[in-house]
mmCIF file of C-alpha atoms in Angstrom:
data_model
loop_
_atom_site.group_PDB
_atom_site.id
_atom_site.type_symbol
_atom_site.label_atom_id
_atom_site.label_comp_id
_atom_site.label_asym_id
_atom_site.label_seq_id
_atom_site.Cartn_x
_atom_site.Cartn_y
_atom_site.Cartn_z
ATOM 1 C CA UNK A 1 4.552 17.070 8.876
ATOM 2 C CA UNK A 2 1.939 18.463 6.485
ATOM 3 C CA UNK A 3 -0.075 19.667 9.869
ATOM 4 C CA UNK A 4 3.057 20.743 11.755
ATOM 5 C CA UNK A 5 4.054 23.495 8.980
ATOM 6 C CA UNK A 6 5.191 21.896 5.953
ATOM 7 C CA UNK A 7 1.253 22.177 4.411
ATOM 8 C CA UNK A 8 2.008 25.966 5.203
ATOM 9 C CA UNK A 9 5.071 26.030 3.627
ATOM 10 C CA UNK A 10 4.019 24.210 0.144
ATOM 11 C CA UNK A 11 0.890 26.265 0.188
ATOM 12 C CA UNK A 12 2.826 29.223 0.432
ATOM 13 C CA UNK A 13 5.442 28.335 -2.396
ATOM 14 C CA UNK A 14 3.044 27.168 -4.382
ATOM 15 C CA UNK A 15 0.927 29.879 -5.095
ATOM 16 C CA UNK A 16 3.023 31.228 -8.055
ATOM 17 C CA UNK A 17 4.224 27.350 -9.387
ATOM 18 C CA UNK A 18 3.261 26.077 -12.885
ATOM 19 C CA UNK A 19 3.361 22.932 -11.781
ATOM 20 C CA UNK A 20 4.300 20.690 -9.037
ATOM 21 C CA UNK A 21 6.693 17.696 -9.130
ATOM 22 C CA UNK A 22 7.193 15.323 -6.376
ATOM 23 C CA UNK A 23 10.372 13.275 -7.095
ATOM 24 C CA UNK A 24 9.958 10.641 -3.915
ATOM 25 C CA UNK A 25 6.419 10.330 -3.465
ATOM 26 C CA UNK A 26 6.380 7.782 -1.217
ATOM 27 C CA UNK A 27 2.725 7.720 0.160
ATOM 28 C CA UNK A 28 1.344 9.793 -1.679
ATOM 29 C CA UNK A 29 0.459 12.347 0.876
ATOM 30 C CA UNK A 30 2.231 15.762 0.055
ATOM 31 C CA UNK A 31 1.589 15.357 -3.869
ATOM 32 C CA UNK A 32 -2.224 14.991 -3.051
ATOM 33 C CA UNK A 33 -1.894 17.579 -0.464
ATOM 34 C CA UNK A 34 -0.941 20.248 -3.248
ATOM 35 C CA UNK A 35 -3.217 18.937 -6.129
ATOM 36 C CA UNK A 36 -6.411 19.578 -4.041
ATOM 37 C CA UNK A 37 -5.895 22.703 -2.983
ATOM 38 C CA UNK A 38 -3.680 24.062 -5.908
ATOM 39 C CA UNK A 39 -5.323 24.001 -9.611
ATOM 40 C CA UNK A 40 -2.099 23.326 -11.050
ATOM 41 C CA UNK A 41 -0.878 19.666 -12.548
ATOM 42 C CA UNK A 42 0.840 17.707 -10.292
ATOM 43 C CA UNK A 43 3.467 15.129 -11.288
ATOM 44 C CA UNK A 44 4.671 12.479 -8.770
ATOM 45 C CA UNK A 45 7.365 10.079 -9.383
ATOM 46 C CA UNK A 46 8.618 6.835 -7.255
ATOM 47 C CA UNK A 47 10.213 3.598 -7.876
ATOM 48 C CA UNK A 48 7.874 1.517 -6.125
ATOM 49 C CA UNK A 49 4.424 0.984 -8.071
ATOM 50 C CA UNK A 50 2.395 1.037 -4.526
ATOM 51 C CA UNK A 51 3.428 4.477 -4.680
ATOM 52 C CA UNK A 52 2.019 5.587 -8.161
ATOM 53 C CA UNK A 53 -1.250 3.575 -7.402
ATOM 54 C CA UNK A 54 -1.671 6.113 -4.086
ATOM 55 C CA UNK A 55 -1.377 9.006 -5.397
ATOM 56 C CA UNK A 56 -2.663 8.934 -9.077
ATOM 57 C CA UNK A 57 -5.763 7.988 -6.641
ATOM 58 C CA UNK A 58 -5.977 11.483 -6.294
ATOM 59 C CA UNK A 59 -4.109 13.468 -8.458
ATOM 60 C CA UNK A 60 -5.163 12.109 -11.343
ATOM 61 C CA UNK A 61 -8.733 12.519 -10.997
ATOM 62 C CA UNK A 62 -10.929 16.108 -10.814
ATOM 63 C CA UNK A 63 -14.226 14.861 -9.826
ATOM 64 C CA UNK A 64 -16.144 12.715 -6.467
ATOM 65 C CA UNK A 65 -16.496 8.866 -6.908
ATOM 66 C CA UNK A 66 -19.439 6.866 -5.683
ATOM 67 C CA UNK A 67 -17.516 4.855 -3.070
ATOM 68 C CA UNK A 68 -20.833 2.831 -1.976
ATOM 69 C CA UNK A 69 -21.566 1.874 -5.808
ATOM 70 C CA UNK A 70 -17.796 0.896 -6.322
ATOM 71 C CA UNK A 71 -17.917 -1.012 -2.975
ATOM 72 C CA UNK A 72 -21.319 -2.559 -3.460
ATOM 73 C CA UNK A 73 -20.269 -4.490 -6.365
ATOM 74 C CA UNK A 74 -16.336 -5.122 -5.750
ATOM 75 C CA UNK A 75 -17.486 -7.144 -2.603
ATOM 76 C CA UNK A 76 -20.196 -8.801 -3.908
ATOM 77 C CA UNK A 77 -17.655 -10.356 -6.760
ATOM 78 C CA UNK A 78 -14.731 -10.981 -4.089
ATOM 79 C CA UNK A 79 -17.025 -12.361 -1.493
ATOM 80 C CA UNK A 80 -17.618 -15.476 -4.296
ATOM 81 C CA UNK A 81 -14.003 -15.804 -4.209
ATOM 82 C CA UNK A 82 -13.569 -15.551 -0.271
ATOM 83 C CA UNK A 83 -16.412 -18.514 0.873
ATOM 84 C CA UNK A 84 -14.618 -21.030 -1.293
ATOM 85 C CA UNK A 85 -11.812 -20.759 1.875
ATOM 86 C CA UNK A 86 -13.118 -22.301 5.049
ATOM 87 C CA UNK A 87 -9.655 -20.881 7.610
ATOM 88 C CA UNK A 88 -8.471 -22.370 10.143
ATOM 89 C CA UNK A 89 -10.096 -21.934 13.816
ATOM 90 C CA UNK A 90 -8.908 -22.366 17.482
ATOM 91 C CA UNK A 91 -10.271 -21.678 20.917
ATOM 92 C CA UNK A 92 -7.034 -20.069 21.872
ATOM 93 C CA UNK A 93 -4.448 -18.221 19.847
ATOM 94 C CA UNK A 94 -1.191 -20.123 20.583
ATOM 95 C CA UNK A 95 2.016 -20.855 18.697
ATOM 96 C CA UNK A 96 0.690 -23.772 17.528
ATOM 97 C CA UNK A 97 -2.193 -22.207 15.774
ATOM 98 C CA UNK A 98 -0.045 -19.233 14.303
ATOM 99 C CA UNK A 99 1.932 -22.346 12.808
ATOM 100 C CA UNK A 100 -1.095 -24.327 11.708
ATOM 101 C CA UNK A 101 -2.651 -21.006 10.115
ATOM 102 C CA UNK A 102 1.003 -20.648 8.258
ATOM 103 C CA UNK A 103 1.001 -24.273 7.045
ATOM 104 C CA UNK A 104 -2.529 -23.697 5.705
ATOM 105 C CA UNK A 105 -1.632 -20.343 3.800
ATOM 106 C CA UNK A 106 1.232 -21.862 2.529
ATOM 107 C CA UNK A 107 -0.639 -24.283 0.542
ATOM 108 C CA UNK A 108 -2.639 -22.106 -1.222
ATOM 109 C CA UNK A 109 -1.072 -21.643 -4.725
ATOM 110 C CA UNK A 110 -3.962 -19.923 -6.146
ATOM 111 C CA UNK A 111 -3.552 -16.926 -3.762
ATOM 112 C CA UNK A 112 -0.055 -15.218 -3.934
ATOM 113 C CA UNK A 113 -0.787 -12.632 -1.092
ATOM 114 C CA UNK A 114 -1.968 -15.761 1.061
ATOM 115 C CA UNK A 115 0.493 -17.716 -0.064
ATOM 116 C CA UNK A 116 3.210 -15.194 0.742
ATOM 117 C CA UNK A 117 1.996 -13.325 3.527
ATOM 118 C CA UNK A 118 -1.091 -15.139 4.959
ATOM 119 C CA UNK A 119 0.163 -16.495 8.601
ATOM 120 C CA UNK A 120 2.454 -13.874 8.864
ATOM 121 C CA UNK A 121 1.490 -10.355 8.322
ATOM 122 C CA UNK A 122 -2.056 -10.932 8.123
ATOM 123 C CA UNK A 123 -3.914 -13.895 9.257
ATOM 124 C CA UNK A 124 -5.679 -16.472 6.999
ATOM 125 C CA UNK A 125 -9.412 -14.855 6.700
ATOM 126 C CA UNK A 126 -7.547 -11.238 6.343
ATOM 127 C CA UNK A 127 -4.963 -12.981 3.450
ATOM 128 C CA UNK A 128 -7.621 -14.366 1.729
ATOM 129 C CA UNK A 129 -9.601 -11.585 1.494
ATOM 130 C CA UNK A 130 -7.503 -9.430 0.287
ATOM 131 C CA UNK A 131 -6.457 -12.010 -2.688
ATOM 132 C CA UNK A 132 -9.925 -11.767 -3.223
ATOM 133 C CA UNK A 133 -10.170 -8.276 -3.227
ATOM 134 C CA UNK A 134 -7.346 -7.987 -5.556
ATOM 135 C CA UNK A 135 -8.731 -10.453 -7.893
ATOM 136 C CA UNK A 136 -12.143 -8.599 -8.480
ATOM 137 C CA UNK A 137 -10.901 -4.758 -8.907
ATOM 138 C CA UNK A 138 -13.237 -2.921 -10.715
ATOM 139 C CA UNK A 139 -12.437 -3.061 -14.262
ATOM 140 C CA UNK A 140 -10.768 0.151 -15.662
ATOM 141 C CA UNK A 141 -10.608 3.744 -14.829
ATOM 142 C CA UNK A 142 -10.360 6.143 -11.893
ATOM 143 C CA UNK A 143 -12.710 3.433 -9.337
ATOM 144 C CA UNK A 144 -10.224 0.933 -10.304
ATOM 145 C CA UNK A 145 -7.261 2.918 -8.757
ATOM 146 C CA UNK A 146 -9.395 4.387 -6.024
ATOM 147 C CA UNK A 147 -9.933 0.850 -5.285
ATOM 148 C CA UNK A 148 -6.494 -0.371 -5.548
ATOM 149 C CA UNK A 149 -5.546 2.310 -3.572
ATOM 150 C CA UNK A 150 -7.507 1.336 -1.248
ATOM 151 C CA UNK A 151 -7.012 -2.110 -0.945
ATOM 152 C CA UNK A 152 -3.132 -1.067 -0.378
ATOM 153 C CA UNK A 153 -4.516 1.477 2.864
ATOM 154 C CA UNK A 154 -6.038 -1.054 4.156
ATOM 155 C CA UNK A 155 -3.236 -3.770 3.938
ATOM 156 C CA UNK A 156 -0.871 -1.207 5.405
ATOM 157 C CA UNK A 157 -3.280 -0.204 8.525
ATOM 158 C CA UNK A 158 -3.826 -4.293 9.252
ATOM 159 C CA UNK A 159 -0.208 -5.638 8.791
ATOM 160 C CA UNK A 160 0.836 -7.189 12.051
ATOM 161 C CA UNK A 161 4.680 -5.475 12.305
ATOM 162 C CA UNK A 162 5.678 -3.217 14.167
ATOM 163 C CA UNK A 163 6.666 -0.080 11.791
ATOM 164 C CA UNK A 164 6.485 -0.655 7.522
ATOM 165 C CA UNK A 165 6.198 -4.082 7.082
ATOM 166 C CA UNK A 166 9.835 -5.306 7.241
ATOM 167 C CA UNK A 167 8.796 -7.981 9.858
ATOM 168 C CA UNK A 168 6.242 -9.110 11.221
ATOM 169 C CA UNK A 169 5.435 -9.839 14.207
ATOM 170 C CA UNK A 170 6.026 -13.546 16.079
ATOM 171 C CA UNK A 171 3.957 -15.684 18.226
ATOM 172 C CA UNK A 172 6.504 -15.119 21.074
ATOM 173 C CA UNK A 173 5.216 -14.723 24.589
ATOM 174 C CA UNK A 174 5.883 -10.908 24.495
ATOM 175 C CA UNK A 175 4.812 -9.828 20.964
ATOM 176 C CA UNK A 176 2.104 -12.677 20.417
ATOM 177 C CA UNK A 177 -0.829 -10.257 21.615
ATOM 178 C CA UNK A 178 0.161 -7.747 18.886
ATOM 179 C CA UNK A 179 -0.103 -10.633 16.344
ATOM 180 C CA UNK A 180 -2.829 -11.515 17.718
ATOM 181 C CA UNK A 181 -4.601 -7.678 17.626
ATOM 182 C CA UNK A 182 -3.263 -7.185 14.348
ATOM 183 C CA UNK A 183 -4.926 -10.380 12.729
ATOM 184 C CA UNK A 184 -8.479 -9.090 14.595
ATOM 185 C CA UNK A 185 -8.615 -5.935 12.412
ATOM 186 C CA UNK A 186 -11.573 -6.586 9.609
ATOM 187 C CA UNK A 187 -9.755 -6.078 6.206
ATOM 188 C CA UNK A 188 -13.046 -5.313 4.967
ATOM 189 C CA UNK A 189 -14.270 -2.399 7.004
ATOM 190 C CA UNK A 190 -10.557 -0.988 6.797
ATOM 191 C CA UNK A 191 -10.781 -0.873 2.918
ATOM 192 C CA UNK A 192 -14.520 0.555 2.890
ATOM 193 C CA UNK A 193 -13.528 3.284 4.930
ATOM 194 C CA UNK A 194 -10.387 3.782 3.163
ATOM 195 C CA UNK A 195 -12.079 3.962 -0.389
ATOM 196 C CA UNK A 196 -15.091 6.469 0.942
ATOM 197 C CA UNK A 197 -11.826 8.816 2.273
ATOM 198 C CA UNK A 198 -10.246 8.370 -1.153
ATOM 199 C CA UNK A 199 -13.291 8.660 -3.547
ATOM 200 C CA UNK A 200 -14.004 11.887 -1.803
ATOM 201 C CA UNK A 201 -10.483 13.390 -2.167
ATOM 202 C CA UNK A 202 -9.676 14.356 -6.042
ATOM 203 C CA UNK A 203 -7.488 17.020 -7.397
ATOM 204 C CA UNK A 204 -8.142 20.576 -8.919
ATOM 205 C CA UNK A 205 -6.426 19.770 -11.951
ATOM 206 C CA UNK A 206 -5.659 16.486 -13.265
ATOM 207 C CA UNK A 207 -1.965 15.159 -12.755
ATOM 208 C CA UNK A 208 -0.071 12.054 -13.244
ATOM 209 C CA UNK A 209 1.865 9.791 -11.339
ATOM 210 C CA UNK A 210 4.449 7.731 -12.490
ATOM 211 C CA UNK A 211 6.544 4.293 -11.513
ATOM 212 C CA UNK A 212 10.186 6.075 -12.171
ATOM 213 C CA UNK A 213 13.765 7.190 -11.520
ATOM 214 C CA UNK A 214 13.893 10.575 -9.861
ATOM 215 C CA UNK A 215 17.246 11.484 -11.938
ATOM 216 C CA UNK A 216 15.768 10.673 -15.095
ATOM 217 C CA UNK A 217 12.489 12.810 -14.661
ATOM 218 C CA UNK A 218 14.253 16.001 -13.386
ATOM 219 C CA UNK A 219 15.375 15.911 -17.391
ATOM 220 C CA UNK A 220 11.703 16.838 -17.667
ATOM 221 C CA UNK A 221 11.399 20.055 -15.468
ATOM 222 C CA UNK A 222 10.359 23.401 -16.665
ATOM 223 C CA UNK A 223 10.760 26.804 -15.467
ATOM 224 C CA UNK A 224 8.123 27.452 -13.316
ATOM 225 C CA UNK A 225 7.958 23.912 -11.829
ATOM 226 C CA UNK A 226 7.999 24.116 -7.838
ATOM 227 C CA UNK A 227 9.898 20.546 -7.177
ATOM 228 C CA UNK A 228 9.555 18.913 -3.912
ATOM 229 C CA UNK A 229 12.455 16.482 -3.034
ATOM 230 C CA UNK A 230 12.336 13.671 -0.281
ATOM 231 C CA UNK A 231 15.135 10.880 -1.246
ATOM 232 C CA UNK A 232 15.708 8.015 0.482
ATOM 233 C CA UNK A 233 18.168 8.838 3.809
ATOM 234 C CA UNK A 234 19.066 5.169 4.689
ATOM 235 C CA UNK A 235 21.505 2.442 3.212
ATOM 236 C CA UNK A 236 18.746 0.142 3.285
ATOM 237 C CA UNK A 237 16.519 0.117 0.060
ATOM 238 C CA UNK A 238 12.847 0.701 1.221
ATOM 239 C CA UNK A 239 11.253 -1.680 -0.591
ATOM 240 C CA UNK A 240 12.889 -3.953 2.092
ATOM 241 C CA UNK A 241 10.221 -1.683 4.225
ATOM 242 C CA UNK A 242 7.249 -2.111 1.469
ATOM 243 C CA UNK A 243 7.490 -4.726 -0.035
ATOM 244 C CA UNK A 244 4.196 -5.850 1.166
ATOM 245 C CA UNK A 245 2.648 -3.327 0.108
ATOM 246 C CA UNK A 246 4.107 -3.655 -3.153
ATOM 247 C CA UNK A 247 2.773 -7.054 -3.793
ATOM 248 C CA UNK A 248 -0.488 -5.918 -3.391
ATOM 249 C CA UNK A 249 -0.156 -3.409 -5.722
ATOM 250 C CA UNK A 250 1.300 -5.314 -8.476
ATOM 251 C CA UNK A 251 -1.133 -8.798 -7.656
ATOM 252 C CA UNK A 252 1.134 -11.216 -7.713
ATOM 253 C CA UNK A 253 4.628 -12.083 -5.666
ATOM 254 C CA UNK A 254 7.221 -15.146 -6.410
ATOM 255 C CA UNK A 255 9.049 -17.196 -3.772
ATOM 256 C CA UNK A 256 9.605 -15.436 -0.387
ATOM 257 C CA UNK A 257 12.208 -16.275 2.130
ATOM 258 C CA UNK A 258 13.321 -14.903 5.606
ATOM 259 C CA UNK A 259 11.848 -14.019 8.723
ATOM 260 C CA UNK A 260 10.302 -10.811 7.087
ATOM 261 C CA UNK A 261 8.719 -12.616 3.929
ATOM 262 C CA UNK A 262 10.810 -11.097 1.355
ATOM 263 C CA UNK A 263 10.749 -11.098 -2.743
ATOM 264 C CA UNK A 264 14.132 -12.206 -4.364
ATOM 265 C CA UNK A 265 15.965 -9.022 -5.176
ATOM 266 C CA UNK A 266 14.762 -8.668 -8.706
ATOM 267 C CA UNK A 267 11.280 -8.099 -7.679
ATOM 268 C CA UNK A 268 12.533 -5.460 -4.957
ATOM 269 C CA UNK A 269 13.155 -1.804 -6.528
ATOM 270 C CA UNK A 270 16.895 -0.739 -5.909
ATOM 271 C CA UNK A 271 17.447 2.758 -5.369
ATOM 272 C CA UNK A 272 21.196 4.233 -5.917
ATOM 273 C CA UNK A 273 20.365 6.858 -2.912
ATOM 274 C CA UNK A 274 20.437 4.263 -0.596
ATOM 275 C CA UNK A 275 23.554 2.821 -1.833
ATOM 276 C CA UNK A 276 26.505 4.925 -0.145
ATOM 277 C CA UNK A 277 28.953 4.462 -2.750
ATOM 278 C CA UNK A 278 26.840 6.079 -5.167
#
């Protein structure tokens, strides 16, 4: 959308704007859109923390990073973490491997995105590493986000489902080669590239992003603010959609259940505009 005339449009109305407020920031993408080409602050707002970690990559930050440094050092730390986990291995990817692999992730109490996911959405080596990737963030600070933020890219490009990560894919004889693709992507690589994209990228003027309710901000506007607003437009709550992506922002997850791996309720964010009574 931001290529097919909505960049246009918020470059346009946004030439004479304060400041800019994203109330639904989802991904990220149209609040970091504005701060890097607007020096104006940019405030974006979501219930779901992935989102915050996204897009205070950016907005919150004026100057370059040194990906290579950042990545140089994050690896070396998770890579102790990752050899202690010999996977399992098979000469053929069958049903009966996708089980074994979920038997083995299961067990693995020390790694919660394993744990939950690992079997599933990603397969054991990608699971693990991105436990271990999550356990070794860079300490504080803008490369800590950019990290993060990274790590969550990466998660998102390598989940085996077929749209968000509401389900993943199953070993059937039709969608087993999609499993099968999806596990072959190197976590790795995809947060490397993801984190030299990211450290590059950095706003005009420094903004904030924020884990919140969009009704409650809007009691924070001021004239002059240009407001962008994206709610939710289905009865299902999206972190039903995210919530993946939502445990590796936050590091940890409790039980999971279901064919799609999810968090009990309380850890899912509830939003009332996907509630049709309200």
């Amino acid at each position: 959308m931001l290529r097919n005339g909505l960049g246009h449009t918020l470059d346009k109305e946004s030439a004479t704007a304060k400041r800019f407020v994203d109330l639904f920031s989802g991904s990220g993408a149209v609040a970091a859109h504005v701060a890097t080409r607007r020096a104006i602050p940019v405030l974006a707002y979501d219930l779901q923390n992935f989102s915050a970690v996204l897009a205070r990559a950016i907005i919150a930050r004026c100057k370059k990073l040194d990906a290579d440094a950042i990545w140089k050092e994050w690896q070396k730390r998770a890579t102790q973490i990752a050899s202690r986990y010999k996977v399992p291995v098979a000469d053929r990817f069958t049903q009966a491997y996708v089980n074994q692999c979920r038997q083995w992730c299961g067990s693995k109490k020390s790694l919660p995105i394993t744990k939950a996911y690992g079997g599933h959405y990603f397969s054991p080596e990608q699971a693990v590493w991105i436990d271990a990737l999550r356990k070794t963030l860079p300490g504080r600070g803008p490369g800590r986000t950019a990290a993060l933020a990274a790590l969550i890219q990466a998660a998102s490009k390598c989940a085996a489902s077929p749209g968000h990560t509401a389900q993943p894919f199953q070993p059937t004889r039709s969608a087993k080669r999609f499993l099968k693709e999806a596990w072959s992507h190197d976590v790795r690589e995809k947060v490397k590239s993801s984190l030299k994209d990211i450290s590059s990228t950095y706003a005009q003027t420094a903004g904030k992003a924020s884990v919140g309710d969009a009704n409650k901000a809007v009691k924070g506007l001021k004239k002059g603010d240009l407001v962008f607003i994206d709610p939710p437009y289905s009865g299902v709550h999206y972190s039903r959609f995210y919530h993946v992506l939502e445990t590796v922002a936050r590091g940890k997850c409790g039980p999971v259940s279901g064919v799609g791996r999810y968090p009990k309720a309380s850890e899912r964010p509830r939003s009332r505009y996907s509630v049709k009574s309200e």
